[in-house]
Backbone as CSV, one residue per row, in Angstrom:
resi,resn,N_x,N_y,N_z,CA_x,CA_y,CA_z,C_x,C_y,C_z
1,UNK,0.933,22.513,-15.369,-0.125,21.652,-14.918,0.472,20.324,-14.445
2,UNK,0.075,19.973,-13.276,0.873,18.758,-12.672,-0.228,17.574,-12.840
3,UNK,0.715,16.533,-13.929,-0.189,15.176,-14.234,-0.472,14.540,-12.572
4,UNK,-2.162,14.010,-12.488,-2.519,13.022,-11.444,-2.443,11.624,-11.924
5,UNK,-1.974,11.241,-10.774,-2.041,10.039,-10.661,-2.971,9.415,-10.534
6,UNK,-3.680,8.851,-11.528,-4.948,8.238,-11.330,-5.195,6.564,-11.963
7,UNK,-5.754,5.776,-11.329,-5.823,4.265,-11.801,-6.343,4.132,-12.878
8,UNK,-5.777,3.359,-14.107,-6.107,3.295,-15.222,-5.640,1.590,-15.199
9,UNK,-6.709,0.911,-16.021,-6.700,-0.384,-16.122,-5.583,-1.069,-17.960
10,UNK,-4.672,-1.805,-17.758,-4.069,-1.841,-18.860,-4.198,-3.779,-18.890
11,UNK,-5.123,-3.837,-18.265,-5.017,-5.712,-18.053,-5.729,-6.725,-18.994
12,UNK,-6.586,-6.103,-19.792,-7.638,-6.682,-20.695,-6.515,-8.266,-21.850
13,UNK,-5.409,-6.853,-21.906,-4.642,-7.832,-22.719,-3.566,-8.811,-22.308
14,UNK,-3.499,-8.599,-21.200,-2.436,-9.279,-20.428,-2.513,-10.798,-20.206
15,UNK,-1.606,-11.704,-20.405,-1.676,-13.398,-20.026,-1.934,-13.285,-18.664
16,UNK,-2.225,-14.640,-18.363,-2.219,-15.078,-16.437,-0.935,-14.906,-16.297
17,UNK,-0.098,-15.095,-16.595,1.330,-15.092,-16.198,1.547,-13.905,-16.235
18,UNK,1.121,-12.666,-16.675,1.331,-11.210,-16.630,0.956,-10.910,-15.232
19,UNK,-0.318,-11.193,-15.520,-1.304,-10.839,-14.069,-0.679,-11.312,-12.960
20,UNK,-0.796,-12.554,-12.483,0.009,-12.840,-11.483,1.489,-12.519,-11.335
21,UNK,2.019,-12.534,-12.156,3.502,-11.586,-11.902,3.570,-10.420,-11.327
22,UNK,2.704,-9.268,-11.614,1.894,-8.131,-11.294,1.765,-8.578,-9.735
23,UNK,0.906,-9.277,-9.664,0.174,-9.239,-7.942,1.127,-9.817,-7.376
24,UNK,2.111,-10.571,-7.707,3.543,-11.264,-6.911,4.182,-9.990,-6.507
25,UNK,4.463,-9.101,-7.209,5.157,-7.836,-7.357,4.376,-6.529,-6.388
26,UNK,3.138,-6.789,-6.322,2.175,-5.818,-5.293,2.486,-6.657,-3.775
27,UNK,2.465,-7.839,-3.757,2.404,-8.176,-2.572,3.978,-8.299,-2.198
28,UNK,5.183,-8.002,-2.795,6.265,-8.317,-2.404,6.668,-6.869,-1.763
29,UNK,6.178,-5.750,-2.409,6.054,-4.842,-1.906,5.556,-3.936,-1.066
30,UNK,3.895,-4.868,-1.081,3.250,-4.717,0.619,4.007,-5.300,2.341
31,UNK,4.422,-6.580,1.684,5.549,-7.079,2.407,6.627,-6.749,3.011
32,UNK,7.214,-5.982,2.142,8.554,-4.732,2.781,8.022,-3.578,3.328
33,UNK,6.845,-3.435,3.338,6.372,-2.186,3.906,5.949,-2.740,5.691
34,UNK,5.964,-4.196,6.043,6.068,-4.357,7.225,7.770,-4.494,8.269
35,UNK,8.283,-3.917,7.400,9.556,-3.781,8.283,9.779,-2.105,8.446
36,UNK,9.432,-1.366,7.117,8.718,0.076,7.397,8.009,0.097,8.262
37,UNK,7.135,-0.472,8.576,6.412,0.024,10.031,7.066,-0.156,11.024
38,UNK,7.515,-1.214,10.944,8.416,-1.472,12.353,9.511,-0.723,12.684
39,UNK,10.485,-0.402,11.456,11.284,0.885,11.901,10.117,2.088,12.100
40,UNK,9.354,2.331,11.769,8.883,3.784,11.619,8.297,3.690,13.389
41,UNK,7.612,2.629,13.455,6.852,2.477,15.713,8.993,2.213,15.845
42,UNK,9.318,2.011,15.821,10.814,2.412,16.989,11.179,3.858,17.179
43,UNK,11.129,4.281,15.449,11.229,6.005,15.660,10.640,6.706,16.475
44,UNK,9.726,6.452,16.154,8.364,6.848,16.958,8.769,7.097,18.313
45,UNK,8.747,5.845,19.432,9.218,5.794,20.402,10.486,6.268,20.946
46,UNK,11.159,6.648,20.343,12.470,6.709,20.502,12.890,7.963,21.081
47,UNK,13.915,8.870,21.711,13.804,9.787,22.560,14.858,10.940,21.402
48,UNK,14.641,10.894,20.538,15.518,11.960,19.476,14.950,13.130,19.021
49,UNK,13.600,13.461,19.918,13.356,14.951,19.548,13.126,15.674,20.340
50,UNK,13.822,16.962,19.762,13.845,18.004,20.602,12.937,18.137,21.414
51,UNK,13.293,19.086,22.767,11.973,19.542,23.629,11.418,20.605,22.710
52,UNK,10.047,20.861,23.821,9.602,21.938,23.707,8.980,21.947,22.259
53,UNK,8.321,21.243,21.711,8.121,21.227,20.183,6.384,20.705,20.876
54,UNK,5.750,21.942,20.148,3.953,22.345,20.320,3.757,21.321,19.658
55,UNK,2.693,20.412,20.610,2.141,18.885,20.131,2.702,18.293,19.686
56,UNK,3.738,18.185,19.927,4.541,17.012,19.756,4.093,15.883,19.838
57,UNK,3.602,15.118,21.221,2.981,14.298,21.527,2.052,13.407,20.937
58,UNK,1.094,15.125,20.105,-0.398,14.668,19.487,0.345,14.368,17.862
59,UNK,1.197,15.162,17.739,1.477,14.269,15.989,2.222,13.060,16.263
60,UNK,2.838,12.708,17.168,3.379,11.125,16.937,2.560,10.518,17.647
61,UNK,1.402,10.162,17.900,0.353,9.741,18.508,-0.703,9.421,17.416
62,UNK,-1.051,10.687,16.328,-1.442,10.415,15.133,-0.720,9.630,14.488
63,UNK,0.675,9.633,14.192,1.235,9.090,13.123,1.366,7.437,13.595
64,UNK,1.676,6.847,14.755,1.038,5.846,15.514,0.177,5.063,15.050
65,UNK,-1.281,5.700,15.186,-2.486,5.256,14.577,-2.868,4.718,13.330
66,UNK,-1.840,5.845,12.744,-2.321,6.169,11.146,-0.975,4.695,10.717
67,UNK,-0.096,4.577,10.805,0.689,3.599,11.101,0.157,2.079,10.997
68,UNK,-0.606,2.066,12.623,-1.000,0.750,13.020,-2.091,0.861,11.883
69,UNK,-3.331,1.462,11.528,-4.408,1.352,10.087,-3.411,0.984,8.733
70,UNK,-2.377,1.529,8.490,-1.914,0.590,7.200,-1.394,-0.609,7.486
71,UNK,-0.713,-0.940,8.849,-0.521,-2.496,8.735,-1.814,-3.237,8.870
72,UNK,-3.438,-2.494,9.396,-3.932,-3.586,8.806,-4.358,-3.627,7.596
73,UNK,-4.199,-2.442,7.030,-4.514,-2.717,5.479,-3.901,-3.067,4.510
74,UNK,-2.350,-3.224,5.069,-1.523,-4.088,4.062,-1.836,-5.356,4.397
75,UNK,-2.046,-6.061,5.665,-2.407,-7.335,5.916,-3.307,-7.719,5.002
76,UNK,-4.522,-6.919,4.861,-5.921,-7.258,4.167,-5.181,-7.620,2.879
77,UNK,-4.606,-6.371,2.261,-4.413,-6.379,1.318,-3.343,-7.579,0.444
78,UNK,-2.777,-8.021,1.375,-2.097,-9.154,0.990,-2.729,-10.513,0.684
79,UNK,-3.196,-10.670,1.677,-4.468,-11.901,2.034,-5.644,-11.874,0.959
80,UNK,-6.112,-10.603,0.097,-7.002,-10.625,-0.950,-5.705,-10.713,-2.094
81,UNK,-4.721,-10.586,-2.153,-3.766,-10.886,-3.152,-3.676,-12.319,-3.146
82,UNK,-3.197,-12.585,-2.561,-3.190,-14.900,-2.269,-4.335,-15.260,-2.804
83,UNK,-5.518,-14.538,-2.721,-6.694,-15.195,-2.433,-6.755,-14.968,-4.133
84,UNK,-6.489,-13.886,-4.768,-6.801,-13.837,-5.796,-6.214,-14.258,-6.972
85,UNK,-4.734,-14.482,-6.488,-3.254,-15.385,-7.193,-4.188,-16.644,-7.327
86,UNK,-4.617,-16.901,-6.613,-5.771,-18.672,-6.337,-6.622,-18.318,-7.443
87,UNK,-7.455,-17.615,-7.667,-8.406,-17.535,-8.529,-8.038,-17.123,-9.862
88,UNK,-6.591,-16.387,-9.886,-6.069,-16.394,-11.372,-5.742,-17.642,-12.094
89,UNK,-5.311,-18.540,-10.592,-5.000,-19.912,-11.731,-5.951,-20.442,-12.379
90,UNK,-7.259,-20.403,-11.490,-8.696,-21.078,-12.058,-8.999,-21.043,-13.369
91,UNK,-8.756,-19.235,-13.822,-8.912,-18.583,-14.560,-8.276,-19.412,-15.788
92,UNK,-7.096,-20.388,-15.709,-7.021,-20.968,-17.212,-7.782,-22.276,-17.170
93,UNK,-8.451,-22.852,-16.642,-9.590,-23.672,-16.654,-10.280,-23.358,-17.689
94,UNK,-10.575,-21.945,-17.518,-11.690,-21.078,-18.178,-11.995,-20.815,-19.476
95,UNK,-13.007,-21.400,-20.227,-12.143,-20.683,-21.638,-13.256,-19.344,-21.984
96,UNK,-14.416,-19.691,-21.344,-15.674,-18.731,-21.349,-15.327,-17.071,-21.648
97,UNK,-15.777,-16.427,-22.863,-15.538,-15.081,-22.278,-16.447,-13.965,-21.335
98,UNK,-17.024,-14.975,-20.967,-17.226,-14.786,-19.463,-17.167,-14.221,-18.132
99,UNK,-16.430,-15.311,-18.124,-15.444,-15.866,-17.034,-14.006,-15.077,-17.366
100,UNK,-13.587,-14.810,-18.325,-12.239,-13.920,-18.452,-12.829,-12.617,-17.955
101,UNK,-13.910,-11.736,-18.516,-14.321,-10.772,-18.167,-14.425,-10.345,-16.372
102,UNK,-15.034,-11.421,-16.082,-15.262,-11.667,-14.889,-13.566,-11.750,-13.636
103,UNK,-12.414,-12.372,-14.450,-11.910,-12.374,-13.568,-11.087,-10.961,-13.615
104,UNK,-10.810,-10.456,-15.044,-10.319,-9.545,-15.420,-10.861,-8.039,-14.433
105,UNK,-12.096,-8.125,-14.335,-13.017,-6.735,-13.241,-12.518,-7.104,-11.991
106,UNK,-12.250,-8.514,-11.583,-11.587,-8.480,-10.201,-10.337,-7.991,-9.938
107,UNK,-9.549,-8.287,-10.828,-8.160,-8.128,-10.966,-8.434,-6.498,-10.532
108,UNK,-8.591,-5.841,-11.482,-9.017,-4.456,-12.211,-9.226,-3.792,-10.614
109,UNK,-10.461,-4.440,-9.775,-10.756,-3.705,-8.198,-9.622,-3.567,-7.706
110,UNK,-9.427,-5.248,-7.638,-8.041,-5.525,-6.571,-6.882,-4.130,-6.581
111,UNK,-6.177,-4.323,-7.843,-5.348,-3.145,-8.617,-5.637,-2.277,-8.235
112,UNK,-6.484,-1.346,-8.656,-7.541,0.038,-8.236,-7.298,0.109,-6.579
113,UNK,-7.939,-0.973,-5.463,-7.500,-0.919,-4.272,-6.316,-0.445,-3.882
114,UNK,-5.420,-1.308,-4.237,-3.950,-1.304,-3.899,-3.380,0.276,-4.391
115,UNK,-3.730,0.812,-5.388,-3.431,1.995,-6.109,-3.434,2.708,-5.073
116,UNK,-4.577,2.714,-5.172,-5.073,4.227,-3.717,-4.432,3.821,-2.715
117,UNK,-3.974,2.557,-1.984,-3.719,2.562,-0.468,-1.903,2.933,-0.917
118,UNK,-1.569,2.432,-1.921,-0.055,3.190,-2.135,0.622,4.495,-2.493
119,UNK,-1.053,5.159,-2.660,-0.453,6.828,-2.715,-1.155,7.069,-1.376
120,UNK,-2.396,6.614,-0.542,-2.433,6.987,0.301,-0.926,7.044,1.474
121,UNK,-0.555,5.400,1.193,1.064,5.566,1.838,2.021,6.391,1.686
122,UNK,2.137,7.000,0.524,3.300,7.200,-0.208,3.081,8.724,0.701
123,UNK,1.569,9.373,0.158,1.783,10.687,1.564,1.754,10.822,2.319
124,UNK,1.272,9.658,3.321,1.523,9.361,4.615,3.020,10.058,5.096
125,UNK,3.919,8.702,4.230,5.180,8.686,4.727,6.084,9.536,4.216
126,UNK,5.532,10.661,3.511,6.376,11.972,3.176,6.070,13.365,4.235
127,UNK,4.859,13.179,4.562,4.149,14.080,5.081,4.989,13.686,6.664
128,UNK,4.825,12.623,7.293,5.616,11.707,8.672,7.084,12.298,8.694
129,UNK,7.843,11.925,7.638,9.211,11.740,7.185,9.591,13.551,7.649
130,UNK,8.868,14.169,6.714,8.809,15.593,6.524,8.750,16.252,8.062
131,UNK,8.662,16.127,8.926,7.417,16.778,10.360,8.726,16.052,10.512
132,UNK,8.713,14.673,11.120,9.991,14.113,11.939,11.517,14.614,11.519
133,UNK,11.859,15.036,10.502,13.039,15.815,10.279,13.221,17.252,10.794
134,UNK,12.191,17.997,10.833,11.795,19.297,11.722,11.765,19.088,13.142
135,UNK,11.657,17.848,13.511,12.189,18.089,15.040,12.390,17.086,15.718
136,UNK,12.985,16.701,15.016,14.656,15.594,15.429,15.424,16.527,16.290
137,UNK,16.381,15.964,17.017,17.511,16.701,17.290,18.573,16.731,16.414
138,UNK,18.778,17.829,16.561,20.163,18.139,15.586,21.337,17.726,16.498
């Protein structure tokens, strides 16, 4: 039986300094994934595969697309990281349990977001990786 990967929240107990270390660490890694794109559109373009390979065209045309949609969703996703690094600091203002609850469920989305768009990546770029090694030129 093959364990899923599924989002599970471990933040309840965590300091601000946990948390934001965490989202420093999500966004440093959304970050390197824009030089991944940029090698991955050169590949793309690039004249290293074989002829004669059925739709060729239409899968690097998809993979293109599907490409340009995660850089804007790493963009987003960065930009709600800043935004929310900002609102973790607030968070020691705070002493309300409240207001911890409250920032803690944001955190919790944010996280949850990012989860899914990094396994959505992760098969993206195995599934891409996989297909472009099949017809490369040798």
């Amino acid at each position: 039986m093959e364990t899923q990967n599924t989002y599970r929240s471990f933040n309840d107990e965590k300091t601000i300094e946990e948390l934001q270390y965490n989202m420093l660490q999500y966004k440093t890694t959304l970050e390197s994934f824009k030089t991944e794109y940029s090698f991955y559109k050169h590949l793309l373009k690039s004249q290293i595969f074989r002829s004669n390979v059925i739709n060729l065209f239409e899968y690097l045309e998809r993979f293109k697309k599907t490409i340009a949609h995660h850089e804007t969703s790493t963009a987003n996703l960065i930009i709600e990281i800043s935004s929310h690094n900002n609102q973790i600091t607030k968070k020691i203002e705070c002493d309300d349990l409240v207001c911890d609850t409250y920032f803690i469920k944001e955190y919790d989305i944010l996280e949850h977001k990012i989860h899914v768009f990094l396994m959505e990546y992760s098969n993206f770029k195995s599934q891409m990786l996989s297909y472009l090694q099949s017809v490369i030129k040798q």
